[in-house]
N, CA and C of each residue as an Amber inpcrd file, in Angstrom:
protein
   723
   0.8500000  -1.1930000   0.0000000   0.0000000   0.0000000   0.0000000
   0.8910000   1.2490000   0.0000000   0.5890000   2.2130000  -0.8410000
   1.4060000   3.4290000  -0.9220000   1.0960000   4.3390000   0.2500000
   1.9880000   5.3600000   0.4490000   1.7820000   6.3220000   1.5410000
   0.4720000   7.0730000   1.3630000   0.1630000   7.4260000   0.1130000
  -1.0630000   8.1810000  -0.1610000  -2.3020000   7.3310000   0.1300000
  -2.2030000   6.0130000  -0.2050000  -3.3380000   5.1490000   0.0210000
  -3.5650000   4.8870000   1.4970000  -2.4630000   4.9330000   2.2980000
  -2.6090000   4.6420000   3.7120000  -3.0810000   5.8340000   4.5180000
  -3.0770000   7.0240000   3.9390000  -3.5040000   8.2180000   4.6780000
  -4.9850000   8.1310000   4.9940000  -5.3910000   8.6040000   6.1820000
  -6.8030000   8.5940000   6.5450000  -7.6120000   9.3920000   5.5380000
  -8.8360000   8.9850000   5.2590000  -9.6670000   9.6780000   4.2680000
  -9.8500000  11.1480000   4.5860000 -10.0010000  11.5200000   5.9020000
 -10.2340000  12.9350000   6.2150000  -9.0180000  13.7720000   5.8920000
  -7.8020000  13.1440000   6.1070000  -6.5610000  13.8650000   5.8110000
  -6.4550000  14.1740000   4.3400000  -6.8210000  13.1840000   3.5060000
  -6.7510000  13.3980000   2.0550000  -7.7510000  14.4640000   1.6310000
  -8.9330000  14.4360000   2.2590000  -9.9450000  15.4410000   1.8960000
  -9.4900000  16.8400000   2.2850000  -8.8460000  16.9780000   3.4610000
  -8.3730000  18.2920000   3.9010000  -7.3440000  18.8550000   2.9310000
  -6.4230000  17.9760000   2.4510000  -5.3940000  18.4470000   1.5170000
  -6.0130000  18.8480000   0.1940000  -7.0490000  18.1290000  -0.1960000
  -7.7170000  18.4790000  -1.4440000  -8.4000000  19.8200000  -1.3340000
  -8.9560000  20.1030000  -0.1600000  -9.6220000  21.3940000   0.0350000
  -8.6160000  22.5340000   0.0800000  -7.4920000  22.3250000   0.7440000
  -6.4850000  23.3800000   0.8860000  -5.1030000  22.8230000   0.5550000
  -4.6840000  22.9080000  -0.6800000  -3.3840000  22.3530000  -1.0900000
  -2.2000000  23.0820000  -0.4690000  -2.4320000  24.2700000   0.1060000
  -1.3440000  25.0440000   0.7050000  -1.2190000  24.8070000   2.2050000
  -2.0390000  23.9160000   2.7530000  -2.0690000  23.7290000   4.2090000
  -0.7090000  23.3150000   4.7560000  -0.0200000  22.3910000   4.0670000
   1.2760000  21.9320000   4.5530000   2.3140000  23.0330000   4.5860000
   2.3750000  23.8060000   3.5160000   3.3360000  24.9120000   3.4550000
   3.0370000  25.9480000   4.5280000   1.7740000  26.2760000   4.7090000
   1.3970000  27.2810000   5.7030000   1.7030000  26.7990000   7.1170000
   1.5000000  25.5180000   7.3590000   1.8050000  24.9750000   8.6790000
   3.3030000  25.0410000   8.9590000   4.1330000  24.8040000   7.9360000
   5.5850000  24.9290000   8.1190000   5.9670000  26.3710000   8.4250000
   5.3080000  27.3150000   7.7710000   5.5680000  28.7270000   8.0670000
   5.1910000  29.0630000   9.5070000   4.0540000  28.5510000   9.9510000
   3.6190000  28.8010000  11.3280000   4.6480000  28.2730000  12.3300000
   5.1560000  27.0800000  12.0790000   6.1470000  26.4950000  12.9840000
   7.4240000  27.3110000  12.9930000   7.8570000  27.7850000  11.8260000
   9.0500000  28.6340000  11.7650000   8.8270000  29.9350000  12.5170000
   7.6340000  30.4820000  12.3680000   7.3100000  31.7270000  13.0700000
   7.3780000  31.5230000  14.5790000   6.8120000  30.4510000  15.0750000
   6.8110000  30.1820000  16.5080000   8.2170000  29.9090000  17.0150000
   9.0640000  29.3100000  16.1750000  10.4340000  28.9940000  16.5870000
  11.3410000  30.2160000  16.5540000  11.2400000  31.0310000  15.5010000
  12.1490000  32.1790000  15.3500000  11.5280000  33.1960000  14.3980000
  10.5840000  33.9680000  14.8800000   9.8980000  34.9340000  14.0170000
  10.8570000  35.9870000  13.4700000  11.8640000  36.3780000  14.2710000
  12.7980000  37.4200000  13.8340000  13.6720000  36.9530000  12.6820000
  13.8270000  35.6320000  12.5130000  14.6700000  35.1170000  11.4550000
  13.9690000  34.9710000  10.1160000  12.6870000  35.3050000  10.0630000
  11.9330000  35.1660000   8.8190000  12.0140000  36.4380000   7.9890000
  11.9220000  36.2730000   6.6800000  11.9120000  37.4200000   5.7730000
  10.5660000  38.1320000   5.8530000  10.5610000  39.3960000   5.4440000
   9.3190000  40.1670000   5.4660000   8.2180000  39.5010000   4.6430000
   8.6040000  38.9730000   3.4580000   7.5690000  38.3900000   2.6030000
   6.9730000  37.1370000   3.2300000   7.7720000  36.4190000   4.0480000
   7.2580000  35.2210000   4.7110000   6.2790000  35.5840000   5.8200000
   6.6070000  36.6260000   6.5800000   5.6810000  37.0980000   7.6150000
   4.3800000  37.5530000   6.9690000   4.5060000  38.3210000   5.8900000
   3.3190000  38.8250000   5.2110000   2.5360000  37.6830000   4.5740000
   3.2390000  36.7210000   4.0090000   2.5840000  35.5560000   3.4060000
   1.7470000  34.8170000   4.4460000   2.3150000  34.6270000   5.6310000
   1.5930000  33.9410000   6.6990000   0.3830000  34.7540000   7.1470000
   0.5640000  36.0500000   7.2490000  -0.5310000  36.9320000   7.6540000
  -1.6620000  36.9270000   6.6310000  -1.3030000  37.0180000   5.3610000
  -2.3210000  37.0340000   4.3100000  -3.0810000  35.7120000   4.2400000
  -2.4550000  34.6550000   4.7390000  -3.1260000  33.3670000   4.7540000
  -4.3920000  33.3660000   5.5910000  -4.4740000  34.2800000   6.5630000
  -5.6790000  34.3720000   7.3830000  -6.7700000  35.1690000   6.6600000
  -6.3590000  36.0790000   5.7920000  -7.3450000  36.8280000   5.0040000
  -7.7960000  36.0300000   3.7890000  -6.8850000  35.2050000   3.2530000
  -7.1750000  34.3840000   2.0590000  -6.8070000  32.9380000   2.3770000
  -7.6010000  32.2630000   3.1890000  -7.2080000  30.9590000   3.7360000
  -7.0410000  29.8440000   2.7130000  -7.6070000  29.9710000   1.5170000
  -7.4990000  28.9060000   0.5160000  -6.6070000  29.2990000  -0.6510000
  -5.7740000  30.3130000  -0.4400000  -4.9370000  30.7990000  -1.5450000
  -3.4660000  30.6500000  -1.2040000  -2.6370000  30.4490000  -2.2150000
  -1.1880000  30.5450000  -2.0630000  -0.8530000  32.0310000  -2.0760000
  -0.3670000  32.5490000  -0.9590000  -0.1990000  34.0070000  -0.8200000
   1.2440000  34.4740000  -0.9900000   2.1610000  33.5730000  -1.3610000
   3.5640000  33.9800000  -1.4630000   3.7720000  35.0440000  -2.5420000
   3.2880000  34.8100000  -3.7450000   3.4820000  35.7770000  -4.8280000
   2.7880000  37.0970000  -4.5150000   1.6090000  37.0170000  -3.8840000
   0.8980000  38.2400000  -3.5190000   1.7000000  39.0350000  -2.4890000
   2.2780000  38.3460000  -1.5250000   3.0930000  39.0280000  -0.5110000
   4.2680000  39.7570000  -1.1550000   4.9510000  39.0980000  -2.0780000
   6.0940000  39.7270000  -2.7500000   5.6560000  40.9010000  -3.6240000
   4.5070000  40.7500000  -4.2840000   3.9810000  41.8350000  -5.1140000
   3.6410000  43.0550000  -4.2640000   3.0040000  42.8370000  -3.1290000
   2.6440000  43.9400000  -2.2410000   3.8890000  44.6360000  -1.6960000
   4.8780000  43.8670000  -1.2820000   6.1140000  44.4570000  -0.7600000
   6.8300000  45.2590000  -1.8370000   6.8650000  44.7180000  -3.0530000
   7.5130000  45.4290000  -4.1480000   6.8150000  46.7220000  -4.4950000
   5.5000000  46.7120000  -4.4240000   4.7420000  47.8860000  -4.8230000
   4.7410000  48.9720000  -3.7470000   4.6720000  48.5570000  -2.4650000
   4.5240000  49.5410000  -1.3890000   5.7890000  49.7290000  -0.5550000
   6.8490000  48.9930000  -0.8720000   8.1460000  49.2650000  -0.2610000
   8.3950000  48.6550000   1.1020000   7.4500000  47.9490000   1.6650000
   7.6470000  47.3430000   2.9890000   6.3210000  47.1110000   3.6780000
   6.3720000  46.4050000   4.8040000   5.1490000  46.0990000   5.5450000
   4.4800000  47.3720000   6.0340000   5.2830000  48.3450000   6.4820000
   4.6890000  49.5970000   6.9500000   3.9690000  50.3150000   5.8110000
   4.5310000  50.2520000   4.6060000   3.8820000  50.8720000   3.4530000
   2.5800000  50.1900000   3.0900000   2.5390000  48.8670000   3.2470000
   1.3090000  48.1290000   2.9570000   0.2210000  48.4980000   3.9550000
   0.5730000  48.5210000   5.2370000  -0.4270000  48.8220000   6.2640000
  -0.9360000  50.2590000   6.1860000  -0.1220000  51.1540000   5.6480000
  -0.5570000  52.5520000   5.5580000  -1.1390000  52.9030000   4.1900000
  -1.1680000  51.9430000   3.2620000  -1.6820000  52.2140000   1.9200000
  -3.2020000  52.3920000   1.9320000  -3.6930000  53.1880000   1.0050000
  -5.1390000  53.3800000   0.8710000  -5.7880000  52.0890000   0.3870000
  -7.0400000  51.8770000   0.7860000  -7.7610000  50.6650000   0.3980000
  -7.8240000  50.5190000  -1.1140000  -8.0130000  51.6370000  -1.8070000
  -8.1170000  51.5880000  -3.2640000  -6.8140000  51.0970000  -3.8940000
  -5.6950000  51.5310000  -3.3460000  -4.3990000  51.1120000  -3.8840000
  -4.1660000  49.6290000  -3.6600000  -4.5570000  49.1340000  -2.4900000
  -4.3990000  47.7140000  -2.1980000  -5.2640000  46.8680000  -3.1200000
  -6.4890000  47.3280000  -3.3680000  -7.4070000  46.5600000  -4.2030000
  -6.9760000  46.5390000  -5.6620000  -6.1180000  47.4760000  -6.0440000
  -5.6070000  47.4990000  -7.4090000  -4.5950000  46.3870000  -7.6810000
  -4.0500000  45.8060000  -6.6080000  -3.0610000  44.7410000  -6.7720000
  -3.7940000  43.4440000  -7.1230000  -3.4560000  42.8150000  -8.2400000
  -4.1330000  41.5740000  -8.6330000  -4.0620000  40.5170000  -7.5350000
  -5.2150000  39.9750000  -7.1750000  -5.2680000  38.9340000  -6.1500000
  -5.5250000  39.4410000  -4.7580000  -5.4590000  40.7590000  -4.5580000
  -5.6790000  41.3030000  -3.2120000  -7.1690000  41.4650000  -2.9430000
  -7.7730000  42.4450000  -3.5780000  -9.2060000  42.6190000  -3.4360000
  -9.6050000  43.2750000  -2.1250000 -10.9120000  43.4330000  -1.9080000
 -11.4100000  44.1250000  -0.7190000 -11.1100000  43.3860000   0.5790000
 -10.9870000  42.0610000   0.5220000 -10.6980000  41.3050000   1.7410000
  -9.3550000  41.6650000   2.3380000  -8.3200000  41.7370000   1.5040000
  -6.9890000  42.0920000   1.9780000  -6.9610000  43.5540000   2.4250000
  -7.6370000  44.4210000   1.6860000  -7.6820000  45.8340000   2.0560000
  -8.3010000  46.0140000   3.4390000  -9.4000000  45.3040000   3.6960000
 -10.0660000  45.3920000   4.9950000  -9.1660000  44.8350000   6.0900000
  -8.5000000  43.7230000   5.8070000  -7.6340000  43.0920000   6.7930000
  -6.4840000  44.0210000   7.1720000  -5.8790000  44.6670000   6.1740000
  -4.7720000  45.5930000   6.4460000  -5.2470000  46.8100000   7.2300000
  -6.4440000  47.2710000   6.9130000  -6.9830000  48.4170000   7.6450000
  -7.2310000  48.0460000   9.1050000  -7.7300000  46.8400000   9.3380000
  -7.9660000  46.3750000  10.6980000  -6.6610000  46.2780000  11.4750000
  -5.6320000  45.7150000  10.8360000  -4.3330000  45.6110000  11.4890000
  -3.7510000  46.9870000  11.8080000  -3.9180000  47.9220000  10.8790000
  -3.4100000  49.2770000  11.0840000  -4.1060000  49.9360000  12.2730000
  -5.4070000  49.7170000  12.3980000  -6.1510000  50.3070000  13.5060000
  -5.7190000  49.7060000  14.8440000  -5.5170000  48.3850000  14.8640000
  -5.0530000  47.7350000  16.0910000  -3.6680000  48.2510000  16.4690000
  -2.8000000  48.3380000  15.4680000  -1.4460000  48.8310000  15.7000000
  -1.4770000  50.2540000  16.2550000  -2.2910000  51.1050000  15.6670000
  -2.3770000  52.4940000  16.1050000  -2.8750000  52.5890000  17.5400000
  -3.8810000  51.7830000  17.8820000  -4.4390000  51.8500000  19.2370000
  -3.4500000  51.3400000  20.2730000  -2.6950000  50.3060000  19.9120000
  -1.6680000  49.8080000  20.8310000  -0.6020000  50.8680000  21.0870000
  -0.1630000  51.5170000  20.0250000   0.8810000  52.5250000  20.1590000
   0.3980000  53.7780000  20.8730000  -0.8540000  54.1190000  20.6760000
  -1.3680000  55.3700000  21.2140000  -1.9100000  55.2550000  22.6280000
  -2.2220000  54.0450000  23.0790000  -2.9230000  53.9180000  24.3490000
  -2.1800000  54.5180000  25.5450000  -0.8410000  54.2930000  25.6880000
  -0.1780000  54.9400000  26.8190000  -0.2200000  56.4640000  26.7230000
  -0.0270000  56.9860000  25.5170000  -0.0470000  58.4370000  25.3420000
  -1.4500000  59.0000000  25.5870000  -2.4940000  58.2410000  25.1440000
  -3.8630000  58.6920000  25.3980000  -4.1350000  58.7770000  26.8950000
  -3.6250000  57.7810000  27.6270000  -3.8510000  57.7720000  29.0710000
  -2.9270000  58.7400000  29.7780000  -1.8740000  59.1780000  29.0680000
  -0.8690000  60.0670000  29.6660000  -0.3830000  59.4730000  30.9800000
   0.0730000  58.2280000  30.9030000   0.5200000  57.5260000  32.0960000
   1.5930000  58.3270000  32.8200000   1.4910000  58.3360000  34.1390000
   2.4520000  59.0450000  34.9620000   3.3980000  58.0380000  35.5910000
   4.6770000  58.2350000  35.3690000   5.6870000  57.3570000  35.9430000
   6.2780000  58.0390000  37.1750000   5.7380000  57.7140000  38.3300000
   6.1890000  58.3530000  39.5620000   7.2540000  57.5410000  40.2860000
   7.3060000  56.2530000  40.0100000   8.2290000  55.3740000  40.7260000
   8.9300000  54.4470000  39.7400000  10.0910000  53.9300000  40.1380000
  10.7510000  52.9300000  39.2890000   9.8680000  51.7060000  39.0540000
   9.0530000  51.3490000  40.0540000   8.1900000  50.1670000  39.9090000
   7.2010000  50.3270000  38.7590000   6.6990000  51.5440000  38.5620000
   5.7580000  51.7800000  37.4620000   6.4210000  51.5140000  36.1150000
   7.6840000  51.9270000  35.9880000   8.4150000  51.7030000  34.7440000
   8.7500000  50.2180000  34.5840000   9.0900000  49.5800000  35.6770000
   9.4150000  48.1570000  35.6340000   8.2360000  47.3390000  35.1080000
   7.0550000  47.6240000  35.6260000   5.8570000  46.8930000  35.2040000
   5.5830000  47.1470000  33.7220000   5.7890000  48.3870000  33.3050000
   5.5590000  48.7660000  31.9140000   6.5400000  48.0600000  30.9870000
   7.8110000  47.9920000  31.4340000   8.8800000  47.4900000  30.5740000
   8.9750000  45.9720000  30.5450000   8.6240000  45.3240000  31.6360000
   8.8250000  43.8830000  31.6920000   7.9660000  43.1490000  30.6620000
   6.7800000  43.6790000  30.3730000   5.9300000  43.0530000  29.3600000
   6.6170000  43.0110000  28.0050000   7.3850000  44.0490000  27.7090000
   8.0460000  44.1560000  26.4130000   9.3660000  43.3900000  26.3700000
  10.1440000  43.4800000  27.4500000  11.5350000  43.0310000  27.3790000
  11.8720000  41.8250000  28.2500000  10.9980000  41.4840000  29.1850000
  11.3470000  40.4520000  30.1620000  11.7830000  39.1340000  29.5600000
  11.1040000  38.6850000  28.5170000  11.4220000  37.3810000  27.9230000
  12.1570000  37.5040000  26.5880000  12.6460000  38.6830000  26.2700000
  13.3490000  38.8990000  25.0030000  14.6720000  38.1210000  25.0010000
  14.9780000  37.3570000  23.9370000  16.1780000  36.5170000  23.9340000
  17.4810000  37.2620000  23.6690000  17.4150000  38.5380000  23.3170000
  18.6220000  39.3340000  23.0770000  18.4620000  40.6710000  23.7810000
  19.5670000  41.3350000  24.0260000  19.4980000  42.6200000  24.7130000
  18.9020000  43.6920000  23.8080000  18.0540000  44.5060000  24.3960000
  17.5080000  45.6700000  23.7060000  17.5440000  46.8550000  24.6570000
  17.6740000  48.0310000  24.0920000  17.6800000  49.2680000  24.8690000
  16.5050000  50.1210000  24.4340000  15.6660000  50.5070000  25.4050000
  14.4710000  51.3110000  25.1390000  14.5330000  52.5920000  25.9600000
  13.8140000  53.6060000  25.4880000  13.7450000  54.8740000  26.1980000
  12.2870000  55.3030000  26.3300000  11.9400000  55.7420000  27.5280000
  10.6220000  56.3310000  27.7760000  10.8350000  57.8050000  28.0800000
  10.3000000  58.6840000  27.2500000  10.4360000  60.1230000  27.4930000
   9.1880000  60.6420000  28.1830000   9.3770000  61.6320000  29.0660000
   8.2620000  62.1640000  29.8650000   8.2920000  63.6860000  29.8660000
   7.1390000  64.2670000  30.2230000   7.0680000  65.7270000  30.3250000
   7.3380000  66.1530000  31.7680000   7.0730000  67.4190000  32.0830000
   7.3860000  67.9260000  33.4210000   6.5750000  67.2450000  34.5140000
   5.4020000  66.7020000  34.1700000   4.5840000  65.9900000  35.1370000
   4.8420000  64.4960000  35.1430000   5.9390000  64.0670000  34.4950000
   6.2980000  62.6490000  34.3640000   5.2660000  61.8410000  33.5940000
   4.4970000  62.5140000  32.7440000   3.5440000  61.8150000  31.8840000
   4.2780000  61.3260000  30.6380000   3.9570000  60.1020000  30.2380000
   4.6530000  59.4800000  29.1170000   4.4160000  60.2290000  27.8050000
   5.4960000  60.5460000  27.1120000   5.4310000  61.1280000  25.7680000
   5.6670000  60.0520000  24.7130000   6.7120000  59.2670000  24.8990000
   7.0290000  58.2190000  23.9200000   7.6910000  57.0440000  24.6200000
   7.5710000  55.8900000  23.9940000   8.2020000  54.6530000  24.4700000
   8.7160000  53.9450000  23.2350000  10.0270000  53.9170000  23.0560000
  10.5720000  53.4330000  21.7910000  11.8900000  52.6920000  21.9760000
  12.1380000  51.7560000  21.0680000  13.3950000  51.0110000  21.0910000
  14.4840000  51.8300000  20.4230000  15.6430000  51.8660000  21.0670000
  16.7800000  52.5690000  20.4870000  17.7350000  51.6100000  19.7910000
  18.0260000  50.4870000  20.4420000  18.9710000  49.5430000  19.8700000
  18.5150000  48.1130000  20.1240000  18.8740000  47.2340000  19.2070000
  18.7440000  45.7910000  19.4190000  20.1410000  45.2160000  19.3730000
  20.5210000  44.4830000  20.4220000  21.8770000  43.9740000  20.5060000
  21.9580000  42.4730000  20.3430000  22.9450000  41.8730000  21.0120000
  23.1670000  40.4270000  20.9560000  22.5900000  39.7990000  22.2210000
  22.9630000  38.5390000  22.4700000  22.4340000  37.8660000  23.6530000
  22.9870000  38.4620000  24.9440000  24.0720000  39.2120000  24.8710000
  24.6310000  39.7400000  26.1170000  25.1650000  41.1640000  25.9930000
  24.7810000  41.8790000  24.9650000  25.2790000  43.2460000  24.8170000
  24.3450000  44.0780000  23.9490000  24.2130000  45.3430000  24.3140000
  23.4590000  46.2980000  23.5170000  24.1720000  47.6340000  23.6080000
  24.3980000  48.3160000  22.4940000  25.1500000  49.5750000  22.5430000
  24.3650000  50.6750000  23.2460000  25.0890000  51.5760000  23.8780000
  24.4580000  52.7320000  24.5060000  25.3400000  53.9400000  24.2200000
  24.8510000  54.8360000  23.3780000  25.5790000  56.0450000  23.0230000
  24.8420000  57.2450000  23.6160000  25.4400000  57.9010000  24.6270000
  24.7510000  58.9920000  25.3210000  24.1900000  60.0570000  24.3850000
  24.9290000  60.4100000  23.3380000  24.4440000  61.4580000  22.4310000
  23.1260000  61.0590000  21.7850000  22.9990000  59.7760000  21.3870000
  21.7660000  59.3120000  20.7590000  20.5910000  59.3790000  21.7270000
  20.8440000  59.0370000  22.9880000  19.7830000  59.0780000  24.0000000
  19.2830000  60.5090000  24.1850000  20.2160000  61.4330000  24.3260000
  19.8460000  62.8390000  24.5290000  19.1130000  63.3900000  23.3050000
  19.5340000  62.9720000  22.1120000  18.8790000  63.4390000  20.8890000
  17.4050000  63.0170000  20.8490000  17.1040000  61.8110000  21.3260000
  15.7150000  61.3590000  21.3680000  14.9050000  62.2520000  22.2980000
  15.4420000  62.5350000  23.4860000  14.7360000  63.3790000  24.4470000
  14.4840000  64.7780000  23.8740000  15.4870000  65.3330000  23.2080000
  15.3300000  66.6660000  22.6260000  14.3100000  66.6480000  21.4870000
  14.3530000  65.6060000  20.6590000  13.4270000  65.4980000  19.5280000
  11.9810000  65.3740000  20.0040000  11.7820000  64.6880000  21.1180000
  10.4250000  64.5180000  21.6670000   9.9950000  65.6940000  22.5340000
  10.8880000  66.6930000  22.6660000  10.6120000  67.8550000  23.5240000
  10.2900000  67.4090000  24.9540000  11.0270000  66.4060000  25.3990000
  10.8280000  65.8480000  26.7340000  11.6980000  66.5880000  27.7430000
  11.2410000  66.6130000  28.9860000  12.0490000  67.2020000  30.0530000
  12.7390000  66.1360000  30.8850000  12.4090000  64.8790000  30.6120000
  13.0480000  63.7890000  31.3340000  12.9170000  62.4830000  30.5660000
  13.6780000  61.4820000  31.0060000  13.5950000  60.1850000  30.3430000
  14.0060000  59.0730000  31.2950000  13.4640000  57.8870000  31.0400000
  13.8720000  56.6480000  31.6920000  14.5640000  55.7920000  30.6300000
  15.6250000  55.1340000  31.0220000  16.3000000  54.1960000  30.1290000
  16.0140000  52.7860000  30.6370000  15.7570000  51.8600000  29.7200000
  15.4660000  50.4760000  30.0970000  16.2320000  49.5360000  29.1780000
  16.8950000  48.5420000  29.7680000  17.4220000  47.4520000  28.9480000
  17.2820000  46.1430000  29.7030000  17.4070000  45.0460000  28.9890000
  17.1990000  43.7320000  29.5840000  18.4990000  42.9370000  29.6300000
  18.5210000  41.9610000  30.5360000  19.6150000  41.0030000  30.6450000
  19.0330000  39.6170000  30.3790000  19.1140000  39.1310000  29.1430000
  18.5150000  37.8240000  28.8320000  19.1770000  36.6830000  29.6030000
  18.3660000  35.9130000  30.3030000  18.8700000  34.7220000  30.9770000
  19.8560000  34.9850000  32.0870000  19.9410000  36.2220000  32.5810000
  20.9060000  36.5330000  33.6270000  20.2830000  37.2910000  34.7730000
  21.1470000  37.8020000  35.6510000  20.6730000  38.5840000  36.7860000
  20.3640000  40.0080000  36.3750000  19.6140000  40.6870000  37.2350000
  19.1930000  42.0490000  36.9180000  20.1630000  43.1060000  37.4380000
  21.2090000  42.6960000  38.1500000  22.1170000  43.6910000  38.7060000
  22.9230000  44.3790000  37.6070000  23.2460000  45.6450000  37.8550000
  24.0010000  46.4340000  36.8780000  25.4530000  45.9810000  36.8300000
  25.9960000  45.8950000  35.6190000  27.4180000  45.6050000  35.4500000
  28.2160000  46.8960000  35.6590000  29.5350000  46.7810000  35.7290000
  30.3680000  47.9810000  35.8590000  30.1930000  48.8860000  34.6510000
  30.0690000  48.2760000  33.4520000  29.8500000  49.0730000  32.2450000
  28.5100000  49.7960000  32.3150000  27.4690000  49.1080000  32.7870000
  26.1610000  49.7520000  32.9550000  26.2850000  50.9840000  33.8520000
  26.9920000  50.8160000  34.9750000  27.1370000  51.9090000  35.9390000
  27.9270000  53.0720000  35.3510000  29.0280000  52.7730000  34.6610000
  29.8720000  53.8350000  34.0980000  29.1270000  54.6230000  33.0190000
  28.4480000  53.9140000  32.1360000  27.7200000  54.5910000  31.0650000
  26.5790000  55.4170000  31.6380000  25.9280000  54.9060000  32.6690000
  24.8170000  55.6300000  33.2970000  25.2910000  56.9330000  33.9110000
  26.4130000  56.8970000  34.6240000  26.9350000  58.1240000  35.2460000
  27.3470000  59.1410000  34.1830000  27.9600000  58.6760000  33.1130000
  28.3510000  59.5790000  32.0330000  27.1280000  60.2230000  31.3960000
  26.0920000  59.4140000  31.1420000  24.8640000  59.9400000  30.5470000
  24.1820000  60.9310000  31.4820000  24.2430000  60.6630000  32.7760000
  23.6480000  61.5860000  33.7430000  24.3050000  62.9570000  33.6770000
  25.6410000  62.9900000  33.5550000  26.3520000  64.2720000  33.4670000
  25.9340000  65.0410000  32.2140000  25.8250000  64.3390000  31.0970000
  25.4570000  64.9980000  29.8420000  24.0310000  65.5300000  29.9060000
  23.1140000  64.7210000  30.4160000  21.7090000  65.1420000  30.5100000
  21.5660000  66.3520000  31.4280000  22.2690000  66.3330000  32.5480000
  22.1640000  67.4390000  33.5040000  22.6780000  68.7350000  32.8900000
  23.7170000  68.6540000  32.0620000  24.2610000  69.8580000  31.4320000
  23.2640000  70.4800000  30.4550000  22.3020000  69.6800000  29.9710000
  21.2760000  70.1630000  29.0450000  19.9400000  70.3940000  29.7470000
  19.9430000  70.3110000  31.0860000  18.7360000  70.5160000  31.8930000
  17.6440000  69.4930000  31.5570000  18.0730000  68.2590000  31.2990000
  17.1460000  67.1490000  31.0690000  17.2870000  66.1760000  32.2360000
  16.1820000  65.7530000  32.7910000  16.2050000  64.8700000  33.9520000
  16.3870000  63.4080000  33.5180000  17.4440000  62.7990000  34.0030000
  17.6450000  61.3640000  33.7930000  16.9670000  60.6730000  34.9760000
  15.7370000  60.2110000  34.7530000  14.9020000  59.7280000  35.8440000
  15.4310000  58.4330000  36.4520000  15.7830000  57.4830000  35.6010000
  16.2640000  56.1990000  36.1070000  16.7580000  55.3460000  34.9430000
  17.5670000  54.3710000  35.2830000  17.9930000  53.3410000  34.3370000
  17.5340000  52.0140000  34.9270000  16.6190000  51.3530000  34.2290000
  16.0030000  50.1150000  34.7110000  16.5620000  48.9320000  33.9360000
  16.8900000  47.8640000  34.6570000  17.3080000  46.6090000  34.0370000
  16.2630000  45.5500000  34.3730000  15.8050000  44.8310000  33.3640000
  14.7760000  43.8260000  33.5970000  15.2260000  42.4620000  33.0870000
  14.7340000  41.4290000  33.7590000  14.8400000  40.0570000  33.2670000
  13.4200000  39.4970000  33.2820000  13.3000000  38.2160000  33.0250000
  11.9670000  37.6290000  32.9770000  11.2660000  37.7040000  34.3350000
  12.0560000  37.6290000  35.4220000  11.4380000  37.5910000  36.7490000
  11.8990000  38.7070000  37.6780000  12.9590000  39.4250000  37.3120000
  13.5240000  40.4200000  38.2270000  13.7100000  41.7640000  37.5400000
  13.8190000  42.7940000  38.3650000  14.0970000  44.1420000  37.8600000
  15.0850000  44.8140000  38.8000000  15.7800000  45.7880000  38.2670000
  16.7460000  46.5420000  39.0610000  16.6670000  48.0130000  38.6650000
  16.6480000  48.8880000  39.6570000  16.6810000  50.3300000  39.4430000
  18.0510000  50.8460000  39.8360000  18.7690000  51.4360000  38.8870000
  20.0810000  51.9840000  39.2150000  19.9720000  53.1890000  40.1380000
  18.8560000  53.8890000  40.0920000  18.6560000  54.9980000  41.0430000
  18.4860000  54.4600000  42.4530000  17.6620000  53.4270000  42.6080000
  17.4660000  52.8510000  43.9450000  18.7540000  52.2420000  44.4820000
  19.6390000  51.7980000  43.5760000  20.9200000  51.2300000  43.9860000
  21.9800000  52.2830000  44.2220000  21.6020000  53.5570000  44.1180000
  22.5210000  54.6460000  44.4270000  23.5020000  55.0010000  43.3390000
  23.2210000  54.5680000  42.0930000  24.1470000  54.8430000  40.9980000
  23.7650000  56.1050000  40.2170000  22.6960000  56.7840000  40.6340000
  22.3200000  58.0710000  40.0690000  22.1710000  59.0800000  41.1830000
  22.5300000  60.3330000  40.8850000  22.4250000  61.3710000  41.9120000
  20.9890000  61.8430000  42.0860000  20.8220000  62.8910000  42.8910000
  19.4950000  63.4250000  43.1400000  18.9650000  64.1460000  41.9040000
  17.6370000  64.0590000  41.7100000  17.0020000  64.7650000  40.5820000
  16.9450000  66.2580000  40.8780000
């Protein structure tokens, strides 16, 4: 008996209904294993599979990327422009609009609430959701106004499993660009302790001197892991505000 003949009847029927099911399932597994290692067209191909569940979406994904220059261009494109792409149609246009709205609401919600960061713990709770389980080091900055209300929360650098660059001039430039009067710095230690290294301490003190000379408040430098957090201010590595 051949392999095809031995397959259960329901399995054969499912493949007949959706010939792309096997390929899409392999993409899903790759995404779950290492989403960052996938190409843009593969991420988009997998996403479009939910809008067009019975279609091979690889060529459409590449066509959309080529026409709009990237995933951000696709999500911000007008519905009419998306529908002009052969194979896209109103379904893909609606799906992209929905994703854009979700993305916008996620990004805007802290600013809409004008969250106030009064304590290191407030920043820790905010940051751990983003960075606690991240497999590589990343450096993020939260800028605030005079009332410590959040202006922006953005990634500055993505590093390796045990290092992320920190250039004081770049940090200060972000604060100035956002017209912020203060900022919190956050980075993670993947798979390690939350205590500050000597390099963390030295760079923090140097950045504090530069920020103070520009009358910008360096509120705190927070280090997070999956289960722990550390405040360099609480550890006495930053002077008085």
